[in-house]
CSV table of C-alpha atoms and ligand atoms in Angstrom, one decimal:
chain,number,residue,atom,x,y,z
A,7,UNK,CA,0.0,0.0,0.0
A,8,UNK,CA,1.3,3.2,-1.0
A,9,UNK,CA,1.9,6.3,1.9
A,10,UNK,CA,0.0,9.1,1.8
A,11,UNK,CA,1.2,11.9,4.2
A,12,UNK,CA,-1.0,14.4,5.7
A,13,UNK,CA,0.1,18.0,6.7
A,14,UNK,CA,-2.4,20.1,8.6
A,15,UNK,CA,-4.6,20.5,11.7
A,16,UNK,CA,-6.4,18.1,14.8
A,17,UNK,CA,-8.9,19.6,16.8
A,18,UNK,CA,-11.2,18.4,19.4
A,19,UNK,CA,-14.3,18.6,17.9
A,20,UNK,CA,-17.4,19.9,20.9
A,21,UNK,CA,-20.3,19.4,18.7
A,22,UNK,CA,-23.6,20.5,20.6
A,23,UNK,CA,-26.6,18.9,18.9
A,24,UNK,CA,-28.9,22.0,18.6
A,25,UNK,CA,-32.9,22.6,17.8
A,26,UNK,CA,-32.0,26.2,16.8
A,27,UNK,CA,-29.2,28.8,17.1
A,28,UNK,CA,-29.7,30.9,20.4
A,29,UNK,CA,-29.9,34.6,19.4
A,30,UNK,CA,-27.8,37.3,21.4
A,31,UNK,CA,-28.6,37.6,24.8
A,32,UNK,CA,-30.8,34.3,24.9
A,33,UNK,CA,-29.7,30.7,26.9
A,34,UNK,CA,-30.9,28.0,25.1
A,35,UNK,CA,-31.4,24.7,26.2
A,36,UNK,CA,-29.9,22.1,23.6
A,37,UNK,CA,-31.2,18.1,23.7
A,38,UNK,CA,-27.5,16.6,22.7
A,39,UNK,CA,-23.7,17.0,23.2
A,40,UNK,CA,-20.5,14.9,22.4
A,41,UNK,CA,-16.7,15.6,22.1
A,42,UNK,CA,-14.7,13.6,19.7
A,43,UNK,CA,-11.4,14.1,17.9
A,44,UNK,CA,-11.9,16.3,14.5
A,45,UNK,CA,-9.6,18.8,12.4
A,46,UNK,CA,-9.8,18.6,8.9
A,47,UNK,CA,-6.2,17.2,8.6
A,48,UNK,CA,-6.7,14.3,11.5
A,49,UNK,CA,-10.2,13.5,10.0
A,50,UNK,CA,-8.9,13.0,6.6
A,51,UNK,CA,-5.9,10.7,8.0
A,52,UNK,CA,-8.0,8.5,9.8
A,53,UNK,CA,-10.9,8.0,6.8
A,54,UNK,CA,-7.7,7.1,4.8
A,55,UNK,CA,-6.5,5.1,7.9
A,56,UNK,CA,-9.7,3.2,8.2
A,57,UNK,CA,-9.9,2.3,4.6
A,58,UNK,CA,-6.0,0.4,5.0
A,59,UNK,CA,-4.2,3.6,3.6
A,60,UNK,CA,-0.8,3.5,5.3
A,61,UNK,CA,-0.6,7.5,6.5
A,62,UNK,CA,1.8,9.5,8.1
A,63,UNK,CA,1.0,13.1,10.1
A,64,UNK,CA,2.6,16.1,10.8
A,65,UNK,CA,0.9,18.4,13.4
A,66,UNK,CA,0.8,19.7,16.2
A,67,UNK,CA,-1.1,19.5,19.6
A,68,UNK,CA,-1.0,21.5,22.5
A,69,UNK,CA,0.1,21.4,26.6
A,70,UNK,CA,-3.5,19.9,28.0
A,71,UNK,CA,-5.5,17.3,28.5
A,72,UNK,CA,-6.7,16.9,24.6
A,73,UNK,CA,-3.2,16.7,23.5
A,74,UNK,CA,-2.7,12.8,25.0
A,75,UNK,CA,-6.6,11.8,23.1
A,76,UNK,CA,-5.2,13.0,19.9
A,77,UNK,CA,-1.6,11.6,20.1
A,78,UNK,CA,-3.9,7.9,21.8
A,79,UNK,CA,-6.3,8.4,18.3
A,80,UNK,CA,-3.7,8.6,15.7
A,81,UNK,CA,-2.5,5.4,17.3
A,82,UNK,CA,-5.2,3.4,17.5
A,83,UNK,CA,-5.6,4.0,13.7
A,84,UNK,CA,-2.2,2.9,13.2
A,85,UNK,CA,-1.3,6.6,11.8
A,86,UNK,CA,2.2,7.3,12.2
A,87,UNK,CA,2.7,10.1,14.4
A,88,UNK,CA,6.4,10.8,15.2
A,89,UNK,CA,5.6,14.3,13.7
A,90,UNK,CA,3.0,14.8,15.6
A,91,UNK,CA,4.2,16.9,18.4
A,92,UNK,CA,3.5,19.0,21.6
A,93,UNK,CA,3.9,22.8,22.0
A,94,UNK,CA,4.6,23.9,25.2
A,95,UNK,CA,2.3,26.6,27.5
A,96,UNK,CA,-0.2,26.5,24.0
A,97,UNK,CA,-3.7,25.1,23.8
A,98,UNK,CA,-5.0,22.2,21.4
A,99,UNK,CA,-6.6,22.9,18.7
A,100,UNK,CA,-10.5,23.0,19.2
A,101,UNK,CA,-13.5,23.3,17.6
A,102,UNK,CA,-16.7,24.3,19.2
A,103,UNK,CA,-19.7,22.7,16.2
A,104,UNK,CA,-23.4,23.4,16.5
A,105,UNK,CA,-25.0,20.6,14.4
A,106,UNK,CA,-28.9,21.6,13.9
A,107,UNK,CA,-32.1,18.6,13.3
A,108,UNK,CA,-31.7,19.2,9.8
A,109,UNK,CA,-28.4,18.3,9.8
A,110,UNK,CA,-26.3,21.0,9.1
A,111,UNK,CA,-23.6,22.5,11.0
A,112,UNK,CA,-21.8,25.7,12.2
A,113,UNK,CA,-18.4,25.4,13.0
A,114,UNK,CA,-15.9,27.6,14.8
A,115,UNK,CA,-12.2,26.7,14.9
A,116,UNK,CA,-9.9,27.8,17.2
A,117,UNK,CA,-6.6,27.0,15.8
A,118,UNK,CA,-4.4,26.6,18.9
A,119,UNK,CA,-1.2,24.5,18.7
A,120,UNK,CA,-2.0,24.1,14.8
A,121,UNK,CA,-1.0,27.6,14.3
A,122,UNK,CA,2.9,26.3,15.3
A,123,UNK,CA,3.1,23.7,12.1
A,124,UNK,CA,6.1,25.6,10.3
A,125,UNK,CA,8.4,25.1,7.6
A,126,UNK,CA,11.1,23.7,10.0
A,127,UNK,CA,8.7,20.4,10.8
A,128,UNK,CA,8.4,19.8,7.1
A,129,UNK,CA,12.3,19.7,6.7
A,130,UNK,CA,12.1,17.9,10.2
A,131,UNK,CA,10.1,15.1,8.3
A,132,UNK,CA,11.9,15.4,4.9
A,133,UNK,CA,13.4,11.5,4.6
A,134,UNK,CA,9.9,10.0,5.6
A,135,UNK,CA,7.8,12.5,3.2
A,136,UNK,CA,10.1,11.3,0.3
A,137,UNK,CA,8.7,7.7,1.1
A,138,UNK,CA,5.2,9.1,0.3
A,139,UNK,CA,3.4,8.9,-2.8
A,140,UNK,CA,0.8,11.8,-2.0
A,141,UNK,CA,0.8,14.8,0.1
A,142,UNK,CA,-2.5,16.0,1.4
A,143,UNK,CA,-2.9,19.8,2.8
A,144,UNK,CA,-5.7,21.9,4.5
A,145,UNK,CA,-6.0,25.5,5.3
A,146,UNK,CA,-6.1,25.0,9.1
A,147,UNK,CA,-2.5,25.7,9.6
A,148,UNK,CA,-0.8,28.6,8.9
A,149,UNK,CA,-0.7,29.6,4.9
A,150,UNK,CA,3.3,29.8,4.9
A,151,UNK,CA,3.7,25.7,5.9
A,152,UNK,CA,0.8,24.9,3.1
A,153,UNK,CA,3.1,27.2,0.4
A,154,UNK,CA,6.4,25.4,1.7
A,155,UNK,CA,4.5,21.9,1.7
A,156,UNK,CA,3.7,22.3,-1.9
A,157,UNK,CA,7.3,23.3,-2.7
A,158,UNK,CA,8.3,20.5,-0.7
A,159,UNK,CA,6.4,18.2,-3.0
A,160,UNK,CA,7.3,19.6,-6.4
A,161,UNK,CA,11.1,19.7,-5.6
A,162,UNK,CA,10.7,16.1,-5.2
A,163,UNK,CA,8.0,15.1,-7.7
A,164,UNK,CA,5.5,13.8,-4.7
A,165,UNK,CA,1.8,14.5,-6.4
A,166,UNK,CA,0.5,17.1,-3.8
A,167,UNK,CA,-3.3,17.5,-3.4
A,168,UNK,CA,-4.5,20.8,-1.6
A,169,UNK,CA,-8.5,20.7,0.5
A,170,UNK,CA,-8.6,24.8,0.6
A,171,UNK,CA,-10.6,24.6,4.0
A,172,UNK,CA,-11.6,26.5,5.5
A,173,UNK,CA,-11.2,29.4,2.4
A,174,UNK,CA,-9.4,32.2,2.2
A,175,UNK,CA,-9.5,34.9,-0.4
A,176,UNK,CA,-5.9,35.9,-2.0
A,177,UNK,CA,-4.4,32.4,-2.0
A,178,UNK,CA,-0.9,32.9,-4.0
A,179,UNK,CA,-1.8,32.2,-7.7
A,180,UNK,CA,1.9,30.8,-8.2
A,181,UNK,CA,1.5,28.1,-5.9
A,182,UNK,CA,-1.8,27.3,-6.2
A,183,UNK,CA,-0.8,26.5,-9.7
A,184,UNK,CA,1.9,23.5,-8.9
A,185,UNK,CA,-0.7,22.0,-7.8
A,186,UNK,CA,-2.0,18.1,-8.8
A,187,UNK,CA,-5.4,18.5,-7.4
A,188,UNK,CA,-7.3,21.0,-5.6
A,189,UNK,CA,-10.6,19.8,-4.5
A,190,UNK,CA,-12.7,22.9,-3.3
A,191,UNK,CA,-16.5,22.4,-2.0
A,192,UNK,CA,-18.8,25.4,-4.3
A,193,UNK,CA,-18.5,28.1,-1.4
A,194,UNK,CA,-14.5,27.7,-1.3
A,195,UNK,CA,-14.8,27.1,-5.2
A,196,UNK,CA,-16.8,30.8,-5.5
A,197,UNK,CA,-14.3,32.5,-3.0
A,198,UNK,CA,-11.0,31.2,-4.1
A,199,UNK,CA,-12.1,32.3,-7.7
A,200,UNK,CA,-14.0,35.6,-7.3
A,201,UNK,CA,-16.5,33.8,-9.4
A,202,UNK,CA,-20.3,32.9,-9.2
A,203,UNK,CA,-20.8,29.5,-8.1
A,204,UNK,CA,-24.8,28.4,-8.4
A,205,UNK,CA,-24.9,25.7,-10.8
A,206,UNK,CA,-23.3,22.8,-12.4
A,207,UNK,CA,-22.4,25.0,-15.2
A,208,UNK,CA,-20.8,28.0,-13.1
A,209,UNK,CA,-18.8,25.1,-11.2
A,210,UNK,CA,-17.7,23.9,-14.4
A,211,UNK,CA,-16.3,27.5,-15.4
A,212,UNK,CA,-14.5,28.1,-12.4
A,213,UNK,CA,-13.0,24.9,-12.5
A,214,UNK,CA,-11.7,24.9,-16.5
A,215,UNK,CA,-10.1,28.2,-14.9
A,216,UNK,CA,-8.0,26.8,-12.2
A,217,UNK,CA,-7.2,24.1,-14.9
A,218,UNK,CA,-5.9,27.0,-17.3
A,219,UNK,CA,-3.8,27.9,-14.6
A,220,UNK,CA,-1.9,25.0,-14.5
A,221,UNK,CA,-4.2,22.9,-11.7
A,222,UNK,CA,-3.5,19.5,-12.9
A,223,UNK,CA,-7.0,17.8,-11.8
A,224,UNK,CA,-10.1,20.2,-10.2
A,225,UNK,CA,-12.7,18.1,-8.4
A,226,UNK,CA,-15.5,19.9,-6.9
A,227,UNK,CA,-17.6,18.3,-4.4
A,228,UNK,CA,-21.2,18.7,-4.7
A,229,UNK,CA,-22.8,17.6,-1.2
A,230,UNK,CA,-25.6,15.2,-2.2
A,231,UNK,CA,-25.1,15.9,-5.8
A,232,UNK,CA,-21.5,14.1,-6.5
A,233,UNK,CA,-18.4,15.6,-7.5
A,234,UNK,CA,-17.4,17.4,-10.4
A,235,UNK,CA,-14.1,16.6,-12.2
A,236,UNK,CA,-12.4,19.3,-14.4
A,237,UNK,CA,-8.5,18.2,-15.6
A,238,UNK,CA,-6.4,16.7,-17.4
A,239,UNK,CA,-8.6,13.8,-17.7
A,240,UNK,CA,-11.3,15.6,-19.5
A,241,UNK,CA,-14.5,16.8,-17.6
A,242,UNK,CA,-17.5,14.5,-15.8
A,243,UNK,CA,-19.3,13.9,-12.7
A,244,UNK,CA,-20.0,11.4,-10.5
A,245,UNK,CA,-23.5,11.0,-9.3
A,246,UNK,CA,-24.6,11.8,-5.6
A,247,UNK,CA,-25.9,9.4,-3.5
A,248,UNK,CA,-29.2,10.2,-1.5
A,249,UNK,CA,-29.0,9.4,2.2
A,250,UNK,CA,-30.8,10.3,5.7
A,251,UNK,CA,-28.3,12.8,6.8
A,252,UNK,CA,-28.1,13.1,10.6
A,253,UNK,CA,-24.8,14.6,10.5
A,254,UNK,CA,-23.3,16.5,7.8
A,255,UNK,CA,-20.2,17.5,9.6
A,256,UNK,CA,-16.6,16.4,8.5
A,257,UNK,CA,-18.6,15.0,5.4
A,258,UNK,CA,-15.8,17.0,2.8
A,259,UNK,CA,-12.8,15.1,5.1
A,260,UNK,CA,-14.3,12.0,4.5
A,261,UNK,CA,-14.3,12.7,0.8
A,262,UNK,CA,-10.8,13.4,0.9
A,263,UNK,CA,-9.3,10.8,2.8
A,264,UNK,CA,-11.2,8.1,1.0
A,265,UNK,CA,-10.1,9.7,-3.0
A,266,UNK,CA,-6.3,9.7,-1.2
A,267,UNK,CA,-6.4,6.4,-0.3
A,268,UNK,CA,-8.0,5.2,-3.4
A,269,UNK,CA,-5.6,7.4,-5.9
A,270,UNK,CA,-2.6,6.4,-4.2
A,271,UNK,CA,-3.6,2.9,-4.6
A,272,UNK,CA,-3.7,2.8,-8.5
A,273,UNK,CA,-4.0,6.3,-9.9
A,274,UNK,CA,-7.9,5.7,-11.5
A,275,UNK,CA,-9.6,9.0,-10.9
A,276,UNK,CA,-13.0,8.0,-11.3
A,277,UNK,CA,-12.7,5.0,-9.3
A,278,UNK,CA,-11.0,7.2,-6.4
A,279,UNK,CA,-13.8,9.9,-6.9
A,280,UNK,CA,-17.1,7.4,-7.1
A,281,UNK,CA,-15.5,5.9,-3.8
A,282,UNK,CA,-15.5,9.1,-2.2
A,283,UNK,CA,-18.9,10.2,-3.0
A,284,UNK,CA,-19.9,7.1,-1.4
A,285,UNK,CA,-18.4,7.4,1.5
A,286,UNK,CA,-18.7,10.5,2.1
A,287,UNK,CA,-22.5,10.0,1.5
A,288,UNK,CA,-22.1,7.2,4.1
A,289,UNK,CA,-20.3,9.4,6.9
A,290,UNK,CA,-23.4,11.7,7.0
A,291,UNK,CA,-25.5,8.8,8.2
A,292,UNK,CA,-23.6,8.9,11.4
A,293,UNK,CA,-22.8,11.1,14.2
A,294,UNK,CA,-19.8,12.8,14.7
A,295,UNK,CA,-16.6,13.5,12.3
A,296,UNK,CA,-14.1,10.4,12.7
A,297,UNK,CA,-16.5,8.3,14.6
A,298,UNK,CA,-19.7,8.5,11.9
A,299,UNK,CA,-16.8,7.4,9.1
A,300,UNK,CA,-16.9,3.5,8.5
A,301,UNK,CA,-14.2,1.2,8.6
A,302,UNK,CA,-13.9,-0.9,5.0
A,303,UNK,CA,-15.4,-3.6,6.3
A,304,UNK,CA,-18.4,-1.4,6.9
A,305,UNK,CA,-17.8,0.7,3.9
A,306,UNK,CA,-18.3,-2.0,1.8
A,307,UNK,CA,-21.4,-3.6,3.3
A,308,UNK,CA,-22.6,-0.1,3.2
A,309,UNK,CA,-21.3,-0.2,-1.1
A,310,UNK,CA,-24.2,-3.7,-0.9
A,311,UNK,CA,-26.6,-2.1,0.2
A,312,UNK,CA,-26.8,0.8,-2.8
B,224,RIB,O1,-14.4,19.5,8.5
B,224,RIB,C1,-14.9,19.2,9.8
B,224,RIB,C2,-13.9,19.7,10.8
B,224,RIB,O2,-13.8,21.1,10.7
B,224,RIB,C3,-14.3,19.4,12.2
B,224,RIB,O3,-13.8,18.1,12.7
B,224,RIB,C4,-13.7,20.5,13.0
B,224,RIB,O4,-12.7,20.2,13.8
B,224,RIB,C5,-13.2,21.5,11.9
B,224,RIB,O5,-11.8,21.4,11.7
């Protein structure tokens, strides 16, 4: 099995289960509340972890009690986390979630320890990235280790595939095209581009533009409609796959770690993506981030059932 390695963030995810949003001023009572680990870069390592991927993880926790949960989780996946490591007198990451009945979430992230993922832990990690035959990033550590990370991978020909969440506007245009895939949700898709994004069609556009500026593969995911792919392999979309959503959170992670794992494996691009929709479509069946994503064993009795 080919190593992927992941670069970015762990959180601890406090998701309250909520009937509404209180407004300012009000207490509201909510019926539900559970912690779990979370952070976009953890959540994608352990859907690629419980699908067999062999991962590696750089990040960082902090000096508290969450710090020795994370480091226990990475390990009971069988991620390896030598490079994950503590920052002195500096919080965890955490993030506070507000999942309503219908459910969709509200997320707040405080970065924490994440926020200390520099350039130097990259070069730290150098002779165990090389072994890797994909690098996945975020945008939940800080922009300059994302920018060095993608250096990192085209100085030594590792594919390098970039998850731009959360977005921010004014991502450099010179790195973002060195890129082998970017795989933006339609609200990143709109921000990162400056362009309207309300349609198939207005996805499509955006995408063909990140392609003309040297974006080897663009795949847009589509929530319950699929995923779009714009790129060297032409243009098409997988189909979505209608579930009971209970929990929508950590849904894009799940995408992401399961294409990874399935890329890496053999390269096929639509086998990779029509995996991901899946199990991403599976995730949001269950609670939580890491805990609602299934094992393959249950991913492919889940695959039966379609
Ligand atoms: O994508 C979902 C994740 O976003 C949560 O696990 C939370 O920690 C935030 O990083």
């Amino acid at each position: 099995m080919n190593k992927i390695a992941v670069i970015g963030s762990n959180m601890v995810d406090l998701i309250t289960y909520i009937d509404r949003m209180p407004a300012q001023g009000e207490t509201l009572e909510a019926p539900n509340f559970a912690m779990g680990c979370g952070g976009k870069g953890a959540n994608q390592a352990v859907a690629a972890a419980k699908l067999g991927a062999d991962v590696l993880m750089l990040s960082k926790v902090g000096d508290d009690m969450f710090a020795d949960n994370t480091l226990v989780n990475f390990t009971r996946y069988g991620i390896d986390a030598q490079f994950v490591q503590r920052v002195p007198g500096v919080s965890s990451g955490v993030a506070p979630i507000f999942v309503q009945s219908d459910s969709h979430n509200s997320i707040l992230i405080v970065k924490g320890a994440n926020a200390h993922l520099k350039p130097a832990d990259i070069d730290a990690a150098q002779a165990a990235l090389r072994d890797c035959a994909l690098i996945v990033l975020q945008l939940e550590i800080e922009l300059e280790t994302v920018y060095y990370a993608i250096e990192f991978a085209k100085a030594n020909g590792i594919p390098v595939l970039l998850n731009p969440a959360p977005a921010v506007k004014g991502l450099s245009r010179e790195h973002l095209s060195q890129l082998d895939f970017f795989i933006p949700n339609e609200t990143e898709l709109a921000l990162i581009t400056g362009q309207t994004v309300d349609s198939l069609e207005s996805a499509r556009a955006a995408a063909l533009q990140l392609v003309q500026d040297g974006i080897r593969h663009v795949i847009v995911t589509l929530g319950e409609k699929g995923a779009l792919y714009v790129g060297e392999e032409g243009e098409f979309r997988v189909e979505g796959i209608k579930v009971d959503a209970r929990d929508t959170t950590g849904a894009g992670d799940a995408f992401i770690g399961c294409f990874a794992r399935h890329w890496s494996e053999d390269g096929d691009m639509r086998n990779a993506m029509t995996r991901a929709v899946a199990y991403s479509a599976c995730s949001v069946t269950g609670l939580g981030t890491q805990s609602s994503y299934p094992d393959a064993a249950a991913f492919a009795h889940f695959l039966d059932t379609l």
